[in-house]
Amino acid sequence: MPQTNIMALNKHANPVIAAVMFIFMFSYAAAYDPLDPNGNITIKWDVISWTPDGYVAVVTMTNFQMYRHIMSPGWTLGWVWAKKEVIWSMVGAQATEQGDCSKFTSSIPHCCKRNPTIVDLLPGVPYNQQIANCCKGGVVSSWGQDPSAAVSSFQVSVGRSGTSNKTVKLPKNFTLTGPGPGYTCSQAKIVPSTVFMSPDGRRKTHAWMTWNVTCTYSQLLVSQYPKCCVSFSSFYNSTITPCPTCACGCQDKTTCVE
């Protein structure tokens, strides 16, 4: 290939390569915390029993982040059902909306929404509404601060679902939010069944089925546009643009620098 053609090719290829690298780095940074690169919140579903039209599962949220805890008003967990599942009942948490349950005439489900939103119960709820590690108003400690308080759990009874390992369809499109930055969640993945130890340590039992969802910290879910503070100045400029003046993500605002 002639030298001039090679130079022309490189001239056009470099901007493309740079753009691809920028997109890659931007996407990677969206779900990456440089202060805790291995930290995550793992949401585990353990099916502990089958019912005539579904299953009962214990959902355990463990905050493996070393420094970032979830403060009040706590976590909010959401997902989308794979089929037409409903939530018959919950212990230790509740759906924020019941949804349209008009098709049910006798027993009314706790939630009929295809995309339920779940929150933790507040401290002090009646004992029959509690489960271990529940009812803290969604407040979860970081693993580095207090591992014993870095767990939040609730129990959910699911209906209109599969009734065996082969027929159950996993929920999808999980979301996890809190009072601070949001998280990017993976799709549910079947993992080896959880092993439970009896209180006396003499007997082991297994969950019928277990799946995990991993949520990682995402800086870009806080808002649609990244927020930044920039000070514009130079050696020949007698004035300095202070940081309160917006420089990005502030279109149509009076403080926007154009």
CSV table of C-alpha atoms in Angstrom, one decimal:
chain,number,residue,atom,x,y,z
A,1,MET,CA,0.0,0.0,0.0
A,2,PRO,CA,1.4,3.4,-0.9
A,3,GLN,CA,2.7,5.5,2.0
A,4,THR,CA,0.2,8.3,1.3
A,5,ASN,CA,-2.7,5.8,1.6
A,6,ILE,CA,-1.4,4.5,4.9
A,7,MET,CA,-1.2,8.0,6.3
A,8,ALA,CA,-4.7,8.7,5.1
A,9,LEU,CA,-6.0,5.6,6.7
A,10,ASN,CA,-4.4,6.4,10.0
A,11,LYS,CA,-5.7,9.9,9.9
A,12,HIS,CA,-9.3,8.7,9.6
A,13,ALA,CA,-8.9,5.6,11.9
A,14,ASN,CA,-7.4,7.4,14.9
A,15,PRO,CA,-10.6,9.4,15.7
A,16,VAL,CA,-12.7,6.2,15.4
A,17,ILE,CA,-10.4,4.3,17.7
A,18,ALA,CA,-10.4,7.2,20.2
A,19,ALA,CA,-14.2,7.3,20.2
A,20,VAL,CA,-14.5,3.6,20.7
A,21,MET,CA,-12.0,3.7,23.6
A,22,PHE,CA,-13.9,6.7,25.2
A,23,ILE,CA,-17.2,4.8,25.0
A,24,PHE,CA,-15.6,1.8,26.5
A,25,MET,CA,-14.1,3.7,29.4
A,26,PHE,CA,-17.3,5.7,29.9
A,27,SER,CA,-19.4,2.6,30.1
A,28,TYR,CA,-17.0,0.9,32.5
A,29,ALA,CA,-16.9,3.9,34.8
A,30,ALA,CA,-20.7,3.8,35.0
A,31,ALA,CA,-20.6,0.8,37.3
A,32,TYR,CA,-17.2,1.1,38.9
A,33,ASP,CA,-16.2,2.6,42.2
A,34,PRO,CA,-12.4,3.3,42.3
A,35,LEU,CA,-12.4,3.4,46.1
A,36,ASP,CA,-13.9,-0.1,46.3
A,37,PRO,CA,-13.5,-1.9,43.0
A,38,ASN,CA,-14.7,-5.3,44.3
A,39,GLY,CA,-17.6,-4.0,46.3
A,40,ASN,CA,-21.1,-4.9,45.4
A,41,ILE,CA,-24.6,-5.6,46.8
A,42,THR,CA,-25.6,-9.2,46.3
A,43,ILE,CA,-29.3,-10.1,46.3
A,44,LYS,CA,-30.0,-13.8,46.8
A,45,TRP,CA,-33.3,-15.6,46.3
A,46,ASP,CA,-33.7,-18.9,48.2
A,47,VAL,CA,-36.8,-20.9,47.4
A,48,ILE,CA,-37.6,-22.6,50.7
A,49,SER,CA,-40.9,-24.3,49.7
A,50,TRP,CA,-43.2,-24.9,46.8
A,51,THR,CA,-46.9,-24.0,46.9
A,52,PRO,CA,-49.8,-25.1,44.8
A,53,ASP,CA,-49.3,-22.2,42.4
A,54,GLY,CA,-45.8,-21.0,43.1
A,55,TYR,CA,-43.2,-20.8,45.8
A,56,VAL,CA,-42.0,-19.1,49.0
A,57,ALA,CA,-38.6,-17.5,48.9
A,58,VAL,CA,-36.3,-15.7,51.3
A,59,VAL,CA,-34.6,-12.7,49.7
A,60,THR,CA,-31.4,-11.7,51.3
A,61,MET,CA,-29.6,-8.5,50.4
A,62,THR,CA,-25.9,-8.4,51.5
A,63,ASN,CA,-23.9,-5.2,51.2
A,64,PHE,CA,-20.3,-6.3,50.4
A,65,GLN,CA,-19.2,-2.7,49.9
A,66,MET,CA,-16.4,-1.8,52.3
A,67,TYR,CA,-17.3,1.9,52.8
A,68,ARG,CA,-20.7,2.7,51.3
A,69,HIS,CA,-23.7,2.0,53.4
A,70,ILE,CA,-27.4,2.6,52.7
A,71,MET,CA,-28.8,5.4,54.8
A,72,SER,CA,-32.4,6.4,55.6
A,73,PRO,CA,-34.9,6.3,54.0
A,74,GLY,CA,-33.3,3.1,52.9
A,75,TRP,CA,-33.2,0.8,49.9
A,76,THR,CA,-35.9,0.3,47.2
A,77,LEU,CA,-35.8,-2.9,45.2
A,78,GLY,CA,-37.6,-3.5,42.0
A,79,TRP,CA,-37.9,-6.1,39.2
A,80,VAL,CA,-40.1,-7.3,36.4
A,81,TRP,CA,-41.9,-10.7,36.5
A,82,ALA,CA,-41.1,-13.1,33.7
A,83,LYS,CA,-44.8,-14.1,33.3
A,84,LYS,CA,-48.0,-13.1,35.2
A,85,GLU,CA,-46.8,-13.7,38.7
A,86,VAL,CA,-48.3,-12.1,41.7
A,87,ILE,CA,-47.2,-11.6,45.3
A,88,TRP,CA,-49.6,-13.3,47.7
A,89,SER,CA,-47.9,-12.1,50.9
A,90,MET,CA,-44.7,-10.7,52.3
A,91,VAL,CA,-42.9,-10.8,55.7
A,92,GLY,CA,-40.3,-8.2,56.6
A,93,ALA,CA,-41.0,-5.9,53.6
A,94,GLN,CA,-43.9,-4.6,51.5
A,95,ALA,CA,-44.7,-3.6,48.0
A,96,THR,CA,-45.4,0.2,47.7
A,97,GLU,CA,-48.4,-0.4,45.4
A,98,GLN,CA,-50.9,-3.2,45.2
A,99,GLY,CA,-51.7,-2.7,41.5
A,100,ASP,CA,-54.8,-4.0,39.7
A,101,CYS,CA,-56.0,-7.1,41.5
A,102,SER,CA,-59.6,-6.9,40.2
A,103,LYS,CA,-59.4,-10.4,38.6
A,104,PHE,CA,-59.2,-11.9,42.0
A,105,THR,CA,-62.4,-12.3,43.9
A,106,SER,CA,-61.7,-14.4,47.0
A,107,SER,CA,-58.1,-14.2,48.1
A,108,ILE,CA,-56.6,-10.9,47.2
A,109,PRO,CA,-52.8,-10.8,46.5
A,110,HIS,CA,-50.5,-8.3,48.3
A,111,CYS,CA,-49.3,-7.0,44.9
A,112,CYS,CA,-50.5,-7.7,41.3
A,113,LYS,CA,-48.1,-5.3,39.5
A,114,ARG,CA,-45.8,-6.8,36.9
A,115,ASN,CA,-43.0,-4.5,38.1
A,116,PRO,CA,-43.4,-4.4,41.9
A,117,THR,CA,-41.4,-2.0,44.0
A,118,ILE,CA,-40.3,-3.3,47.4
A,119,VAL,CA,-39.3,-1.5,50.5
A,120,ASP,CA,-38.2,-2.6,54.0
A,121,LEU,CA,-40.6,-2.4,56.9
A,122,LEU,CA,-39.9,0.1,59.7
A,123,PRO,CA,-38.6,-0.9,63.2
A,124,GLY,CA,-41.2,-1.8,65.7
A,125,VAL,CA,-43.6,-3.6,63.4
A,126,PRO,CA,-45.6,-6.5,65.0
A,127,TYR,CA,-43.5,-9.7,65.6
A,128,ASN,CA,-45.6,-11.7,63.1
A,129,GLN,CA,-44.5,-9.3,60.3
A,130,GLN,CA,-40.8,-9.8,61.0
A,131,ILE,CA,-38.1,-12.0,59.7
A,132,ALA,CA,-34.4,-12.1,60.7
A,133,ASN,CA,-32.5,-9.1,59.4
A,134,CYS,CA,-35.6,-7.2,58.4
A,135,CYS,CA,-37.4,-4.1,59.5
A,136,LYS,CA,-34.6,-1.5,59.7
A,137,GLY,CA,-36.3,1.0,57.4
A,138,GLY,CA,-34.0,-0.1,54.6
A,139,VAL,CA,-30.9,1.1,56.4
A,140,VAL,CA,-27.9,-1.3,55.7
A,141,SER,CA,-24.4,-0.9,57.1
A,142,SER,CA,-21.3,-1.4,54.9
A,143,TRP,CA,-19.4,-4.7,55.2
A,144,GLY,CA,-16.3,-2.9,56.3
A,145,GLN,CA,-18.1,-1.1,59.1
A,146,ASP,CA,-20.3,-3.9,60.5
A,147,PRO,CA,-20.8,-7.2,58.6
A,148,SER,CA,-23.6,-8.2,61.0
A,149,ALA,CA,-25.6,-5.1,60.1
A,150,ALA,CA,-24.8,-5.3,56.3
A,151,VAL,CA,-27.7,-7.7,55.6
A,152,SER,CA,-31.4,-7.1,54.9
A,153,SER,CA,-33.9,-9.9,54.3
A,154,PHE,CA,-37.6,-10.4,53.6
A,155,GLN,CA,-39.8,-13.3,52.7
A,156,VAL,CA,-42.1,-13.4,49.7
A,157,SER,CA,-44.9,-15.8,48.6
A,158,VAL,CA,-45.2,-15.8,44.8
A,159,GLY,CA,-48.2,-17.1,42.9
A,160,ARG,CA,-49.2,-17.9,39.3
A,161,SER,CA,-45.6,-19.1,38.9
A,162,GLY,CA,-43.8,-22.3,38.2
A,163,THR,CA,-43.9,-24.9,40.9
A,164,SER,CA,-40.6,-26.7,40.3
A,165,ASN,CA,-37.0,-26.0,39.4
A,166,LYS,CA,-37.8,-26.7,35.8
A,167,THR,CA,-40.9,-24.5,35.5
A,168,VAL,CA,-39.9,-21.4,37.5
A,169,LYS,CA,-39.0,-18.3,35.5
A,170,LEU,CA,-36.6,-15.9,37.1
A,171,PRO,CA,-37.6,-12.3,37.6
A,172,LYS,CA,-35.6,-9.9,35.4
A,173,ASN,CA,-34.6,-6.2,35.1
A,174,PHE,CA,-33.7,-5.7,38.7
A,175,THR,CA,-33.3,-2.2,40.1
A,176,LEU,CA,-31.8,-1.0,43.4
A,177,THR,CA,-31.9,2.5,44.6
A,178,GLY,CA,-31.2,4.4,47.8
A,179,PRO,CA,-30.9,7.9,49.1
A,180,GLY,CA,-27.6,8.3,47.4
A,181,PRO,CA,-26.2,7.1,44.0
A,182,GLY,CA,-27.9,4.3,42.2
A,183,TYR,CA,-26.8,0.9,41.2
A,184,THR,CA,-26.5,-1.2,38.1
A,185,CYS,CA,-27.9,-4.7,38.6
A,186,SER,CA,-27.1,-7.9,36.7
A,187,GLN,CA,-29.7,-10.3,35.4
A,188,ALA,CA,-30.7,-13.1,37.9
A,189,LYS,CA,-28.4,-16.2,37.6
A,190,ILE,CA,-29.0,-19.6,39.1
A,191,VAL,CA,-26.3,-20.7,41.5
A,192,PRO,CA,-25.8,-23.7,43.8
A,193,SER,CA,-28.5,-23.9,46.4
A,194,THR,CA,-27.8,-22.3,49.7
A,195,VAL,CA,-27.1,-24.6,52.6
A,196,PHE,CA,-28.8,-23.8,55.9
A,197,MET,CA,-27.4,-25.0,59.3
A,198,SER,CA,-29.8,-25.8,62.2
A,199,PRO,CA,-29.4,-23.6,65.3
A,200,ASP,CA,-27.7,-26.5,67.1
A,201,GLY,CA,-25.3,-27.1,64.2
A,202,ARG,CA,-26.2,-30.7,63.8
A,203,ARG,CA,-28.3,-30.7,60.7
A,204,LYS,CA,-28.0,-29.1,57.2
A,205,THR,CA,-30.8,-28.4,54.8
A,206,HIS,CA,-30.8,-27.0,51.3
A,207,ALA,CA,-32.9,-24.4,49.5
A,208,TRP,CA,-34.9,-25.9,46.7
A,209,MET,CA,-33.5,-23.4,44.3
A,210,THR,CA,-31.2,-20.3,44.6
A,211,TRP,CA,-30.5,-17.4,42.2
A,212,ASN,CA,-28.3,-14.3,42.6
A,213,VAL,CA,-28.4,-10.7,41.4
A,214,THR,CA,-25.3,-8.5,41.7
A,215,CYS,CA,-25.7,-4.8,41.9
A,216,THR,CA,-22.7,-2.5,41.6
A,217,TYR,CA,-22.3,1.2,42.4
A,218,SER,CA,-23.0,3.5,39.4
A,219,GLN,CA,-22.0,7.2,39.4
A,220,LEU,CA,-24.1,7.9,36.3
A,221,LEU,CA,-27.4,6.8,37.6
A,222,VAL,CA,-27.6,9.7,40.0
A,223,SER,CA,-28.9,11.9,37.2
A,224,GLN,CA,-29.4,11.9,33.5
A,225,TYR,CA,-26.4,14.2,33.0
A,226,PRO,CA,-23.1,14.1,34.9
A,227,LYS,CA,-22.7,17.0,37.3
A,228,CYS,CA,-19.4,18.8,37.5
A,229,CYS,CA,-17.8,21.9,38.8
A,230,VAL,CA,-15.4,23.8,36.6
A,231,SER,CA,-13.5,27.0,37.3
A,232,PHE,CA,-12.6,28.9,34.1
A,233,SER,CA,-9.6,31.2,34.4
A,234,SER,CA,-6.3,32.0,32.8
A,235,PHE,CA,-3.2,34.2,33.4
A,236,TYR,CA,-4.7,37.0,31.3
A,237,ASN,CA,-8.2,36.9,32.8
A,238,SER,CA,-8.9,39.3,35.6
A,239,THR,CA,-12.0,37.4,36.7
A,240,ILE,CA,-12.4,33.8,37.8
A,241,THR,CA,-15.6,31.9,37.1
A,242,PRO,CA,-16.5,30.3,40.5
A,243,CYS,CA,-17.5,26.7,40.9
A,244,PRO,CA,-21.2,27.5,41.6
A,245,THR,CA,-21.5,28.5,37.9
A,246,CYS,CA,-22.7,25.4,36.1
A,247,ALA,CA,-20.6,23.9,33.4
A,248,CYS,CA,-22.3,20.7,32.4
A,249,GLY,CA,-25.7,19.0,32.7
A,250,CYS,CA,-27.4,22.3,33.3
A,251,GLN,CA,-28.9,23.3,29.9
A,252,ASP,CA,-31.5,26.0,30.0
A,253,LYS,CA,-30.5,27.2,33.4
A,254,THR,CA,-29.4,30.7,34.3
A,255,THR,CA,-26.1,29.6,35.8
A,256,CYS,CA,-25.1,27.6,32.7
A,257,VAL,CA,-21.8,28.6,31.1
A,258,GLU,CA,-22.1,28.9,27.3
